[in-house]
PDB file of C-alpha atoms in Angstrom:
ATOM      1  CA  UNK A  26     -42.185  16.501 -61.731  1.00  0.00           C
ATOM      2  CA  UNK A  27     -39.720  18.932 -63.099  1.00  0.00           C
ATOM      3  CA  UNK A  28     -38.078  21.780 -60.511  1.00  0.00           C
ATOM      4  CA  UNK A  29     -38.056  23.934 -63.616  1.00  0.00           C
ATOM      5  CA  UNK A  30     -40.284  26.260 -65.179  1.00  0.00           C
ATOM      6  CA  UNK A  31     -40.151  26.207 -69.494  1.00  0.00           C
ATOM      7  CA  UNK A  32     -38.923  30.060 -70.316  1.00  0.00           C
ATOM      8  CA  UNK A  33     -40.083  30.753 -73.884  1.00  0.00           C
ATOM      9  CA  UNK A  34     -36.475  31.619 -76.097  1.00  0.00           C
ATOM     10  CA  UNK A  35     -36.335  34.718 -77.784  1.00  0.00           C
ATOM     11  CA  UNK A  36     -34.277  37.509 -79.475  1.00  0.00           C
ATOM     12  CA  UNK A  37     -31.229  38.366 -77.363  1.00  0.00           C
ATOM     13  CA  UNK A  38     -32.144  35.760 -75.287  1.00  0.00           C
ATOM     14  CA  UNK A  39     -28.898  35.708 -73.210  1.00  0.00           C
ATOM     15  CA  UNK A  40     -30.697  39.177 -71.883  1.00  0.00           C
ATOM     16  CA  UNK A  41     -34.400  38.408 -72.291  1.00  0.00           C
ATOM     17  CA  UNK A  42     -34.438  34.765 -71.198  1.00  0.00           C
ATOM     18  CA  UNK A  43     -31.746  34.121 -69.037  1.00  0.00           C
ATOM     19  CA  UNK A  44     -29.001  35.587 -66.453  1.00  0.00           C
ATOM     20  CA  UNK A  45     -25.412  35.086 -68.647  1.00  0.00           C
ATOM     21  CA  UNK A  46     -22.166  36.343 -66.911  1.00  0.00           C
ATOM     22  CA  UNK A  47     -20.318  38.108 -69.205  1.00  0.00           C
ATOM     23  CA  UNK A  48     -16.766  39.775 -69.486  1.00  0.00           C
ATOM     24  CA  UNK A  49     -17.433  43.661 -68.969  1.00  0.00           C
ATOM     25  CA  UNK A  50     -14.908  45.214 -72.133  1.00  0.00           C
ATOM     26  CA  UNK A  51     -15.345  48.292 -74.034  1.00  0.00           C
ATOM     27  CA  UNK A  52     -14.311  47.446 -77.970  1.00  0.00           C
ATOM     28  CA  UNK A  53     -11.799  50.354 -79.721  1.00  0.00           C
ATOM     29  CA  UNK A  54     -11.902  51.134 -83.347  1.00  0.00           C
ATOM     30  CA  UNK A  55     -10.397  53.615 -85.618  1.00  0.00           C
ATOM     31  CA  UNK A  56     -13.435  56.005 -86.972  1.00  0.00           C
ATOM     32  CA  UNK A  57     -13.612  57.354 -90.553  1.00  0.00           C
ATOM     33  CA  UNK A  58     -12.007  60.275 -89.147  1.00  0.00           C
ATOM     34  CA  UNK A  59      -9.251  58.631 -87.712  1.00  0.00           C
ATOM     35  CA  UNK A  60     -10.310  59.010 -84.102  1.00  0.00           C
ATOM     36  CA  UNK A  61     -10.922  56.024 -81.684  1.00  0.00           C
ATOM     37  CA  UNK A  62     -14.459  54.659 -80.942  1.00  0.00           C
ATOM     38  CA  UNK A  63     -15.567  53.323 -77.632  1.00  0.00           C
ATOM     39  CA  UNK A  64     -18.305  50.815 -77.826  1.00  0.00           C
ATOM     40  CA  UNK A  65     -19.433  48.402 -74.913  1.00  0.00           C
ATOM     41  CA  UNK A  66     -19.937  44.892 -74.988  1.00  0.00           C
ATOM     42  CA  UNK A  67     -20.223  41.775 -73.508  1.00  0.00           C
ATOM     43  CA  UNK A  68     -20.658  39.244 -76.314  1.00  0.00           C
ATOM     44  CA  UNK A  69     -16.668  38.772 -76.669  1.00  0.00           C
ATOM     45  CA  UNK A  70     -15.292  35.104 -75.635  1.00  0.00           C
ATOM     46  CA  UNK A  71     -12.387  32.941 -77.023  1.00  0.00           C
ATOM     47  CA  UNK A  72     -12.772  31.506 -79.762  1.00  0.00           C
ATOM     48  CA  UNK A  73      -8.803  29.712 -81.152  1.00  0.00           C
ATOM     49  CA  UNK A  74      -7.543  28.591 -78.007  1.00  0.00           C
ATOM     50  CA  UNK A  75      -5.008  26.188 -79.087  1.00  0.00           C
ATOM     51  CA  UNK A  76      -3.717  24.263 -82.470  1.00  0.00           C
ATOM     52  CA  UNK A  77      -4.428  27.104 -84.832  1.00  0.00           C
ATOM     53  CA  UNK A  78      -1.479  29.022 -86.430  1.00  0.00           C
ATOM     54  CA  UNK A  79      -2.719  32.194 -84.325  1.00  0.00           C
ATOM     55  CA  UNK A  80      -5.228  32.656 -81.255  1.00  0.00           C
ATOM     56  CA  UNK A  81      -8.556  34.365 -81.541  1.00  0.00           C
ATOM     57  CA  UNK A  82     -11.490  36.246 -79.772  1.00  0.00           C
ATOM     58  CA  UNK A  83     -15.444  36.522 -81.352  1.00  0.00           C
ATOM     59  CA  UNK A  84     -16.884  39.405 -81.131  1.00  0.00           C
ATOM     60  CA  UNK A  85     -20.845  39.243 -81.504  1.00  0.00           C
ATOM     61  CA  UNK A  86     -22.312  43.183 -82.147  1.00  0.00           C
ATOM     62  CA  UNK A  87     -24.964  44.705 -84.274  1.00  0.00           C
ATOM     63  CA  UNK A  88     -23.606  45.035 -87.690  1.00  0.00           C
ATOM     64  CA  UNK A  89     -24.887  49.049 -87.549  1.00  0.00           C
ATOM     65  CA  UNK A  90     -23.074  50.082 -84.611  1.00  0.00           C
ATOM     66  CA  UNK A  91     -20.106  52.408 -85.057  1.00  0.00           C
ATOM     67  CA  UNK A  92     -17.636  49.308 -84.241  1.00  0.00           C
ATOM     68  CA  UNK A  93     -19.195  47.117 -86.533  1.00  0.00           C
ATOM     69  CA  UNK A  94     -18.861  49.864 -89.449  1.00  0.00           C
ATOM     70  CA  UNK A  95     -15.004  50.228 -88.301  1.00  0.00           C
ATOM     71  CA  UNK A  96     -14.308  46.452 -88.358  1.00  0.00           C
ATOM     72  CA  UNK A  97     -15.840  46.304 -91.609  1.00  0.00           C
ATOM     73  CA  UNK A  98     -13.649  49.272 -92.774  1.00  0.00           C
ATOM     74  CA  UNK A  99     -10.228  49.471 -91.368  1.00  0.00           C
ATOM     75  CA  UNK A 100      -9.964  45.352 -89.278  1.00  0.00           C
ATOM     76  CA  UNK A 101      -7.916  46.923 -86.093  1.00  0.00           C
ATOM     77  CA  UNK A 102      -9.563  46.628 -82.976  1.00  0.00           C
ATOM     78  CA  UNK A 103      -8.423  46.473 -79.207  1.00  0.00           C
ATOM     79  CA  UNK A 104     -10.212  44.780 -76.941  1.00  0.00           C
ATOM     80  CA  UNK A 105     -10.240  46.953 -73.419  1.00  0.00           C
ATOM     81  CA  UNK A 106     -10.815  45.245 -69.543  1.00  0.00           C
ATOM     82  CA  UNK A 107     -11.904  47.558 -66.797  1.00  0.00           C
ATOM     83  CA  UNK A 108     -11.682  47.032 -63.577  1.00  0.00           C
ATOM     84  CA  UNK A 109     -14.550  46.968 -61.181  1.00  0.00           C
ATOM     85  CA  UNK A 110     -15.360  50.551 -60.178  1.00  0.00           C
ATOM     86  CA  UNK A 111     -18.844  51.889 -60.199  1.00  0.00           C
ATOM     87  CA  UNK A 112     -17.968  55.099 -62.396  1.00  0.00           C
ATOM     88  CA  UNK A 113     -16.552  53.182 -64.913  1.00  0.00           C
ATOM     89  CA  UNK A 114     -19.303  50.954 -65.425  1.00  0.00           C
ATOM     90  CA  UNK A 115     -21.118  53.650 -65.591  1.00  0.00           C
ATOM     91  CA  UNK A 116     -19.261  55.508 -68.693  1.00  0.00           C
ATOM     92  CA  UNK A 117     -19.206  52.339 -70.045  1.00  0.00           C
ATOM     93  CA  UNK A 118     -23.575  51.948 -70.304  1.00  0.00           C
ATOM     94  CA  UNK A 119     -23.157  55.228 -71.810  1.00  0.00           C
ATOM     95  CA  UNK A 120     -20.752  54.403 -74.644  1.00  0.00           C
ATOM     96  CA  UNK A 121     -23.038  51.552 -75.292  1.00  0.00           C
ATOM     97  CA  UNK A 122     -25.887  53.483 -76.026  1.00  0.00           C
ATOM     98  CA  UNK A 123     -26.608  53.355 -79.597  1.00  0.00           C
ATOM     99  CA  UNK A 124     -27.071  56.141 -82.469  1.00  0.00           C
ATOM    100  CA  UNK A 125     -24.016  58.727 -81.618  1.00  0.00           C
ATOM    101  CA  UNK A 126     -21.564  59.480 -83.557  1.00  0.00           C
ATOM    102  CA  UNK A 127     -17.939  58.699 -82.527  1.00  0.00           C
ATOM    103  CA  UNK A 128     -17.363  62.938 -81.622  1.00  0.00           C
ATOM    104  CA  UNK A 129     -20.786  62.556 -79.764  1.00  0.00           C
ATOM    105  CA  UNK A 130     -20.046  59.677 -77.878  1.00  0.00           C
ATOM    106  CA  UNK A 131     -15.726  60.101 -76.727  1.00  0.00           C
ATOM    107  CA  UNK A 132     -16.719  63.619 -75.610  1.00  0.00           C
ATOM    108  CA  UNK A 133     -15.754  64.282 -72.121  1.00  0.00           C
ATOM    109  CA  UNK A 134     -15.022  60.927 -72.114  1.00  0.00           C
ATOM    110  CA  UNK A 135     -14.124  59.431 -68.733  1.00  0.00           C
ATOM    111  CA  UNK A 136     -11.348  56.849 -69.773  1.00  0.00           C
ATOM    112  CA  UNK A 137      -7.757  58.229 -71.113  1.00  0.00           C
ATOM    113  CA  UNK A 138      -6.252  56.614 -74.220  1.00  0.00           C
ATOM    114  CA  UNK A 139      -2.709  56.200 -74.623  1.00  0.00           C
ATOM    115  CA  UNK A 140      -0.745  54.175 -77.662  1.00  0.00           C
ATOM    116  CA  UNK A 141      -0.741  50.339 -77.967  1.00  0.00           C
ATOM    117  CA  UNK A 142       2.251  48.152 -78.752  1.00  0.00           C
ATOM    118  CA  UNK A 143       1.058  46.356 -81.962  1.00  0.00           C
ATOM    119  CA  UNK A 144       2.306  47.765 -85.893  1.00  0.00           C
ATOM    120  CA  UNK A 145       0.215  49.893 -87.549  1.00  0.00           C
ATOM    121  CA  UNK A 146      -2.881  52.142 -87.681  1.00  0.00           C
ATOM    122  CA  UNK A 147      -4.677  50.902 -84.483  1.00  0.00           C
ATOM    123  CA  UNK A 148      -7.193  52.430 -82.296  1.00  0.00           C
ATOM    124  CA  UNK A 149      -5.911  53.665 -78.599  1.00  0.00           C
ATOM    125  CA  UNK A 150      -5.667  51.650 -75.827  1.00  0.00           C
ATOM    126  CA  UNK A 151      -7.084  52.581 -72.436  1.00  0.00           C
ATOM    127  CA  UNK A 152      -5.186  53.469 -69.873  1.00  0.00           C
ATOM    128  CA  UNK A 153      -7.446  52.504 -66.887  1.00  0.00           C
ATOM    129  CA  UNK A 154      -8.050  48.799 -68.125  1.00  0.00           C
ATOM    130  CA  UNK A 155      -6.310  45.766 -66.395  1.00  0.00           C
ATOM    131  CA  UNK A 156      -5.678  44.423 -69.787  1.00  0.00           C
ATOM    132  CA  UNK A 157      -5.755  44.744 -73.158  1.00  0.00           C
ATOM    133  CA  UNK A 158      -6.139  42.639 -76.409  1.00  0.00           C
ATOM    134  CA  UNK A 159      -4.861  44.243 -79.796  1.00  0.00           C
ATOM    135  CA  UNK A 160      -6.301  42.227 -82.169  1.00  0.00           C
ATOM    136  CA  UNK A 161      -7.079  42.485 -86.134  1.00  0.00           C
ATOM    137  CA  UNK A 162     -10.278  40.944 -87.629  1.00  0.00           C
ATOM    138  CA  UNK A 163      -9.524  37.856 -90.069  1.00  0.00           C
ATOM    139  CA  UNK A 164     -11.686  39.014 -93.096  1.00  0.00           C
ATOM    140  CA  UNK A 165     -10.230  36.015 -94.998  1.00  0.00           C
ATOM    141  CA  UNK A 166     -12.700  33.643 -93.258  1.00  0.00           C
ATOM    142  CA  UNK A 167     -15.453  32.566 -94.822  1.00  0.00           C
ATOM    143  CA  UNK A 168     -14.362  35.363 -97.541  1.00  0.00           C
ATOM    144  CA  UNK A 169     -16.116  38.002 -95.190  1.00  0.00           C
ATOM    145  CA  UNK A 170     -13.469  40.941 -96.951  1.00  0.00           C
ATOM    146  CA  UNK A 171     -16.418  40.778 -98.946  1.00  0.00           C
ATOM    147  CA  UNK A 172     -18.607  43.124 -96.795  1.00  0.00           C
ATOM    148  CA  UNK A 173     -18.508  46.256 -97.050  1.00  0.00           C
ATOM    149  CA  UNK A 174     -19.498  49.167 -94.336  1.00  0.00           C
ATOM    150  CA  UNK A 175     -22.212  51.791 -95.422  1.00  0.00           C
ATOM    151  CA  UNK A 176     -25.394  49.776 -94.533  1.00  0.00           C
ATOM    152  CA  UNK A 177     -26.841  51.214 -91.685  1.00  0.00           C
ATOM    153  CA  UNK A 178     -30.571  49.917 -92.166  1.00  0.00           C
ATOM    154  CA  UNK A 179     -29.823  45.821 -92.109  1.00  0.00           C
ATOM    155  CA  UNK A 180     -27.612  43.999 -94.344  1.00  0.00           C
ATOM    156  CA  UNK A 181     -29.734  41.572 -97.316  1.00  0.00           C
ATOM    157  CA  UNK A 182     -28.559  37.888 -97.631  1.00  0.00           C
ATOM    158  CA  UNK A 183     -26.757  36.392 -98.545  1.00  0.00           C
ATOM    159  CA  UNK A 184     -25.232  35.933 -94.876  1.00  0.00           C
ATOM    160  CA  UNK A 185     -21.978  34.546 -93.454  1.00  0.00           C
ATOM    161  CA  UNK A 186     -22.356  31.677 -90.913  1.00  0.00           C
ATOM    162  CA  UNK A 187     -19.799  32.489 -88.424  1.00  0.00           C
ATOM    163  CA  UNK A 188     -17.538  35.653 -89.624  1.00  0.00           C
ATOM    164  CA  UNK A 189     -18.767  38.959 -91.168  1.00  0.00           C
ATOM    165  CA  UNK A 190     -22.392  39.490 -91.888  1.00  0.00           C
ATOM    166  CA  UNK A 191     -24.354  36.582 -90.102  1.00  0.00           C
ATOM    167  CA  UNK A 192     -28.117  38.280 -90.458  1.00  0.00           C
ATOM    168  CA  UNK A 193     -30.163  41.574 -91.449  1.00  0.00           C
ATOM    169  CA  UNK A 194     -28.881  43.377 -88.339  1.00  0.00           C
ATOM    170  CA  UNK A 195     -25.995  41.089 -87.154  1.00  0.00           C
ATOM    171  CA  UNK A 196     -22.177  40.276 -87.084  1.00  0.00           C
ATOM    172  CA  UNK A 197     -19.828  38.294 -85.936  1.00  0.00           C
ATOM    173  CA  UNK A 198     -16.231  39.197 -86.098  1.00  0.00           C
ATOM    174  CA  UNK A 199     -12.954  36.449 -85.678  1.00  0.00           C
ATOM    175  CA  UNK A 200     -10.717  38.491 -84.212  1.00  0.00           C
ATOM    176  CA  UNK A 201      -6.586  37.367 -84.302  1.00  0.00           C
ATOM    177  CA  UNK A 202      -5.243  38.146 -81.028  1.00  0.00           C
ATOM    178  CA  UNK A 203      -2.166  40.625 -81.929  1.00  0.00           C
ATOM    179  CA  UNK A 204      -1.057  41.403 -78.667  1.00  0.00           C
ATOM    180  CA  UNK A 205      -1.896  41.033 -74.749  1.00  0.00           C
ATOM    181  CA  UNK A 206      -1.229  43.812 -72.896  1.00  0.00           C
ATOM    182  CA  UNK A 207      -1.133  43.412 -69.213  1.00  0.00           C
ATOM    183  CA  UNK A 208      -0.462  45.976 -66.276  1.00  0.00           C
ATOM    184  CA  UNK A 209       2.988  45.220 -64.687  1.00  0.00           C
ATOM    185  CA  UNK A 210       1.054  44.376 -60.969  1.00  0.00           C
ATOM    186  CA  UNK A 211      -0.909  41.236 -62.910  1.00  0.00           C
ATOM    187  CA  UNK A 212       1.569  40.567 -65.674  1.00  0.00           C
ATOM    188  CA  UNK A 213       3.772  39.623 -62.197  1.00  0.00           C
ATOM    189  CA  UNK A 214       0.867  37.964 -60.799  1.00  0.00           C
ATOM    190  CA  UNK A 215       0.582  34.851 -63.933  1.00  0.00           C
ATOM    191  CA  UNK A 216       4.608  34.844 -64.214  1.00  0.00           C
ATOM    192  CA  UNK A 217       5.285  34.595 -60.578  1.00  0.00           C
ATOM    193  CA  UNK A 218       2.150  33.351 -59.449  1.00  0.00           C
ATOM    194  CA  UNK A 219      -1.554  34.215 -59.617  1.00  0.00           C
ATOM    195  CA  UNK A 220      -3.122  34.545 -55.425  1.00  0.00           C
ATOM    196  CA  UNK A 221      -6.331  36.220 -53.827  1.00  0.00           C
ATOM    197  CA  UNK A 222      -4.757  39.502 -53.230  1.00  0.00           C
ATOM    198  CA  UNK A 223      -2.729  39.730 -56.311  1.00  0.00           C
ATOM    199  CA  UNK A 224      -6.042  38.736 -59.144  1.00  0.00           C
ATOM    200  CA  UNK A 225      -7.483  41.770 -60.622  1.00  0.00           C
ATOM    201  CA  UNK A 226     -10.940  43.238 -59.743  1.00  0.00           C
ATOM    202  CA  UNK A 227     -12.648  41.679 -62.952  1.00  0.00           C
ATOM    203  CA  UNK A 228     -16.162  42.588 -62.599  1.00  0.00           C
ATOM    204  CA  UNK A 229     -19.381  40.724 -64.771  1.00  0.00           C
ATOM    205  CA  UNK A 230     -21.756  42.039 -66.695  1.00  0.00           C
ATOM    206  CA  UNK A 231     -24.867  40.100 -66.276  1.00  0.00           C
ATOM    207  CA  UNK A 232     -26.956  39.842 -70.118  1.00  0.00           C
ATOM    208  CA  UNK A 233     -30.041  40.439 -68.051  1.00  0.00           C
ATOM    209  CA  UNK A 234     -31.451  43.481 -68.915  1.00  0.00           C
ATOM    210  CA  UNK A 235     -34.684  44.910 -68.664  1.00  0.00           C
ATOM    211  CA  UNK A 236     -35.878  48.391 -70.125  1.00  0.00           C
ATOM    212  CA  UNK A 237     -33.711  50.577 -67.334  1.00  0.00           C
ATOM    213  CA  UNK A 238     -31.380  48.651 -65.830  1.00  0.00           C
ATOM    214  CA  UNK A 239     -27.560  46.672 -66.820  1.00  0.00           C
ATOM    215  CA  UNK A 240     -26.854  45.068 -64.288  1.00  0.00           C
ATOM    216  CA  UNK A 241     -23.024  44.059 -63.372  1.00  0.00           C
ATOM    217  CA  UNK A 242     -21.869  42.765 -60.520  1.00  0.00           C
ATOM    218  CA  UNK A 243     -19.312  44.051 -57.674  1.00  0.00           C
ATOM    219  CA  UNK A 244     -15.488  42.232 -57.761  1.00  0.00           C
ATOM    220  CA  UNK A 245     -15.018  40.086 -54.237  1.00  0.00           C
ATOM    221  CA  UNK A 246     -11.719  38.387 -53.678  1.00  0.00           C
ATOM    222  CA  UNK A 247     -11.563  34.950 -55.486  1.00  0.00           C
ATOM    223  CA  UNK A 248     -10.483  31.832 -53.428  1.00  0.00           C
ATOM    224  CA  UNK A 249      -8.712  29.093 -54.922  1.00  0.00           C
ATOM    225  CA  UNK A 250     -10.249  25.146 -55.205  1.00  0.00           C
ATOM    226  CA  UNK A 251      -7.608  22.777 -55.247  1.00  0.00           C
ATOM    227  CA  UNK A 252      -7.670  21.069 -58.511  1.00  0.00           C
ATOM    228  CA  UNK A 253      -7.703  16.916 -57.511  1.00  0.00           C
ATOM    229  CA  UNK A 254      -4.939  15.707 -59.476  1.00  0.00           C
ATOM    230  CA  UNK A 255      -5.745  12.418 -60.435  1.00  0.00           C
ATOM    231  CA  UNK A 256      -2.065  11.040 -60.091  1.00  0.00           C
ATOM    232  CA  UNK A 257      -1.017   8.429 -63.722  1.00  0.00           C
ATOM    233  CA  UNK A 258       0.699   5.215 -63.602  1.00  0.00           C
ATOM    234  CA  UNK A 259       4.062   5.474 -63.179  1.00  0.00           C
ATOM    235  CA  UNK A 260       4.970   2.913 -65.945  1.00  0.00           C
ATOM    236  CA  UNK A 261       2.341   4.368 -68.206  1.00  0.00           C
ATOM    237  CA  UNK A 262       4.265   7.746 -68.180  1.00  0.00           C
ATOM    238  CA  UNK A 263       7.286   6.082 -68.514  1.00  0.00           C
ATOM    239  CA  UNK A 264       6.130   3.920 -71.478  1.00  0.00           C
ATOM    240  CA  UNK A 265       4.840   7.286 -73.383  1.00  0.00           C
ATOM    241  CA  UNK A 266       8.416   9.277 -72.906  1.00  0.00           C
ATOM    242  CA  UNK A 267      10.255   6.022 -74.153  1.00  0.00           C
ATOM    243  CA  UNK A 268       8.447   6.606 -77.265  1.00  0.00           C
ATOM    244  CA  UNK A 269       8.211  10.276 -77.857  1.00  0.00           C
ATOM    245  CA  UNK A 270      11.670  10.702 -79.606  1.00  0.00           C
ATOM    246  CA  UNK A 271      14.621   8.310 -79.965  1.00  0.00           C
ATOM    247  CA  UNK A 272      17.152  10.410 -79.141  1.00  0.00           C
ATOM    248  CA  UNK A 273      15.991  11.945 -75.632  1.00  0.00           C
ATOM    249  CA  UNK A 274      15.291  10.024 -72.922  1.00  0.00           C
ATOM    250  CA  UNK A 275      13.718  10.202 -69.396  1.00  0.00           C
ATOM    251  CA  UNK A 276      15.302   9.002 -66.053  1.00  0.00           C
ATOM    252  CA  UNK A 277      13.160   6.924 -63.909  1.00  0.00           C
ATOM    253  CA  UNK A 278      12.862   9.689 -61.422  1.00  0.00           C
ATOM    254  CA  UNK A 279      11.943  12.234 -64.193  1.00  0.00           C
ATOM    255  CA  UNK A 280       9.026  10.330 -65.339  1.00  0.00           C
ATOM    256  CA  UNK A 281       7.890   9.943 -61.773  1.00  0.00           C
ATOM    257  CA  UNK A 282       7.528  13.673 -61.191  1.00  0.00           C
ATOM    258  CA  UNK A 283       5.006  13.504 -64.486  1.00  0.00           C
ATOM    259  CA  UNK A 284       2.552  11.627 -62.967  1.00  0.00           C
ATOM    260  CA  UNK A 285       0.242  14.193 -62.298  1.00  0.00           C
ATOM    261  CA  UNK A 286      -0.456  15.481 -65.656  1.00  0.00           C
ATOM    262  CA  UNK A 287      -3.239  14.244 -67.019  1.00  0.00           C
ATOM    263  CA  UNK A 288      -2.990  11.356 -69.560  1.00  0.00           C
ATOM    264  CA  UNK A 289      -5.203  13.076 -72.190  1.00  0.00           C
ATOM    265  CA  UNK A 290      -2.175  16.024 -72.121  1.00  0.00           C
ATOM    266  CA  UNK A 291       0.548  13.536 -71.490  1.00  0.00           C
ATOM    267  CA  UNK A 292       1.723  13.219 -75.079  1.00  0.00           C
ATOM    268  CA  UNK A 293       1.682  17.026 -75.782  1.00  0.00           C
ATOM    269  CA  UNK A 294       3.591  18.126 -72.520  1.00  0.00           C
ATOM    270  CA  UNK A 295       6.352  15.150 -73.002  1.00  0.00           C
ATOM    271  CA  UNK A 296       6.883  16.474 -76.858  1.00  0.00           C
ATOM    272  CA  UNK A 297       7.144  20.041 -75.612  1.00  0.00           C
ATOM    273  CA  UNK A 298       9.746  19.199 -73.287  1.00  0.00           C
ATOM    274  CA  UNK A 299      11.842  17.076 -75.939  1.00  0.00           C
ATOM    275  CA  UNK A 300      11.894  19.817 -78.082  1.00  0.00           C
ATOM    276  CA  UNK A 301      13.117  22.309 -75.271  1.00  0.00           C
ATOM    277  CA  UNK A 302      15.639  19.465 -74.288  1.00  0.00           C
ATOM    278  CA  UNK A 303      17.201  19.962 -77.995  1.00  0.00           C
ATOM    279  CA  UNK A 304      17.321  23.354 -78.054  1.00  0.00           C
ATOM    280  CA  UNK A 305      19.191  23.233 -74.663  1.00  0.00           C
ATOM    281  CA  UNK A 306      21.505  20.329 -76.024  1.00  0.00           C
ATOM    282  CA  UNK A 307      19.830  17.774 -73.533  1.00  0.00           C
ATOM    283  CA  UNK A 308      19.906  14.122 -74.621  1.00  0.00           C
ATOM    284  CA  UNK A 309      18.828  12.960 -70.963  1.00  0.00           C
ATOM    285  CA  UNK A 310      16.227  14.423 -69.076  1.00  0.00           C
ATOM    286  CA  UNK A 311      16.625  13.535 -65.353  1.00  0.00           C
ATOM    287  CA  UNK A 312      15.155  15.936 -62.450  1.00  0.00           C
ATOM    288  CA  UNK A 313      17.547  18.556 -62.984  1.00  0.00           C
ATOM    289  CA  UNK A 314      16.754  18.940 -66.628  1.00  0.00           C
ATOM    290  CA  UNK A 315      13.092  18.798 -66.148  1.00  0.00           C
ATOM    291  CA  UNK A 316      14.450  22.073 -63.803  1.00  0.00           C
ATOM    292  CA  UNK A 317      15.980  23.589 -67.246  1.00  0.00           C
ATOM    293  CA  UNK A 318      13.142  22.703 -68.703  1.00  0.00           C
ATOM    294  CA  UNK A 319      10.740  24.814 -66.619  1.00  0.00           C
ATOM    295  CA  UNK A 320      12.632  27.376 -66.073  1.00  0.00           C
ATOM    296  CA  UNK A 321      12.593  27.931 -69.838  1.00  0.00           C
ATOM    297  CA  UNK A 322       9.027  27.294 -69.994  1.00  0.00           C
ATOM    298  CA  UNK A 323       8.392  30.556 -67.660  1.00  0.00           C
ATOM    299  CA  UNK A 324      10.744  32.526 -69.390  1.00  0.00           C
ATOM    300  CA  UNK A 325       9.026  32.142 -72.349  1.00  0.00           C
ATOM    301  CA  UNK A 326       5.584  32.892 -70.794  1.00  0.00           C
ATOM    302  CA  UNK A 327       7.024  36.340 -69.824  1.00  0.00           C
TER     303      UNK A 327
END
């Protein structure tokens, strides 16, 4: 007999049906005005991680909302992270309430916008957020430059699949990651090292909702899991760097420092350190290249 009991699925079912933890971000846009628009939402994940010619966030909304009309009109969006701090999650149930115009709604607002770093026409940034993501929607997709703003009563198919449009009151948006802006405490923290007391007070959003209450939880210190390296055969690393490139080679010693990646990433870490052993003029990489080679690597991560 089952533990579990069978919860019927239906609209917004991430908040009706089930407890999702969510990222906690309030979305900036450039109004018709020219001002920036702060909506909340939690329906934001990665979406190109790796082996795309750019990297990319989705942004799920309903295609009436103020940010939905911007995306549709002007493509520039930043992506904002607050901290966990009661206040703020406050403001930000009240930018998420829907029907107020973009003067209504950044009135008094509690957050404080300052410039981004990306070209162009963009919306503000905020100030109080651990990090930011300036990003501009990919309309080419699925030819979604094709919808327009100006429907505010539900969109009529045809619909887009994945990017634009997707139903009468829905959108999806691809979003190409621009720019990651990070405050100078946790930028230090992944280029130097990311511990408990230096990870940022992320809080999540839970998608449970009923008719009064968001619910978000309260940031507590993270502790680290040791991941259990699952160490590879010595002679099947060294076999793989004998064959990534002809002219660079790997000392015995090298390739036994290498035997902790994982095979399934073997291939694409040896490549990427051939090609950094070029650049640096290395034909041999022995234990103090692989050195070289990692120092580069975190130089180029900053």
């Amino acid at each position: 007999m089952s533990s579990f009991k069978d919860l019927r699925i239906v609209d917004n079912f991430y908040q009706t049906s089930s407890f999702f933890p969510m990222p906690t971000t309030l979305v900036g846009t450039v109004s018709e005005n020219g001002k920036t628009n702060l909506g909340a939402y939690s329906l934001c994940f990665p979406y190109y991680i790796a082996g795309k010619e750019y990297y990319a966030m989705i942004l799920e909304c309903r295609n009436s909302s103020n940010t939905a009309q911007n995306i549709l009109r002007g493509s520039k969006v930043s992506l904002n992270f607050i901290p966990d701090d009661r206040k703020y999650f406050r403001e930000a149930v009240r930018l998420g309430f829907p029907g107020e115009t973009t003067d209504e709604k950044m009135k008094n607002c509690l957050f404080t916008l300052e410039d981004g770093q990306a070209e162009g026409e963009r919306p503000k940034v905020l100030k109080e957020a651990f990090q930011v993501f300036e990003c501009t929607w990919d309309s080419s997709l699925e030819d979604a430059h094709l919808d327009k703003a100006g429907c505010l009563e539900g969109y009529e198919a045809p619909y887009r699949n994945f990017n634009g449009i997707t139903s009468k009151f829905g959108a999806h948006f691809i979003l190409k990651i621009d720019k990651i802006l990070m405050k100078e405490k946790y930028y230090n923290s992944i280029v130097d090292g990311v511990s408990a007391k230096n990870f940022p007070p992320v809080p999540v959003d839970y998608g449970y909702r009923d008719s009064t209450n968001f619910w978000c939880s309260r940031f507590k210190k993270p502790f680290p899991e040791k991941i259990q390296a699952k160490e590879g055969d010595f002679d099947s690393v060294k076999y793989a760097a004998k064959r990534i490139d002809p002219n660079v080679t790997f000392t015995d010693e090298a390739c036994a420092k290498l035997t902790k990646i994982p095979r399934i990433f073997l291939k694409a870490a040896l490549s990427q350190m051939v090609s950094i052993a070029k650049e640096e003029g290395i034909s041999v990489i022995d234990e103090a290249a692989l050195q070289i080679i990692n120092d580069k690597r975190r130089k180029e991560k900053k």
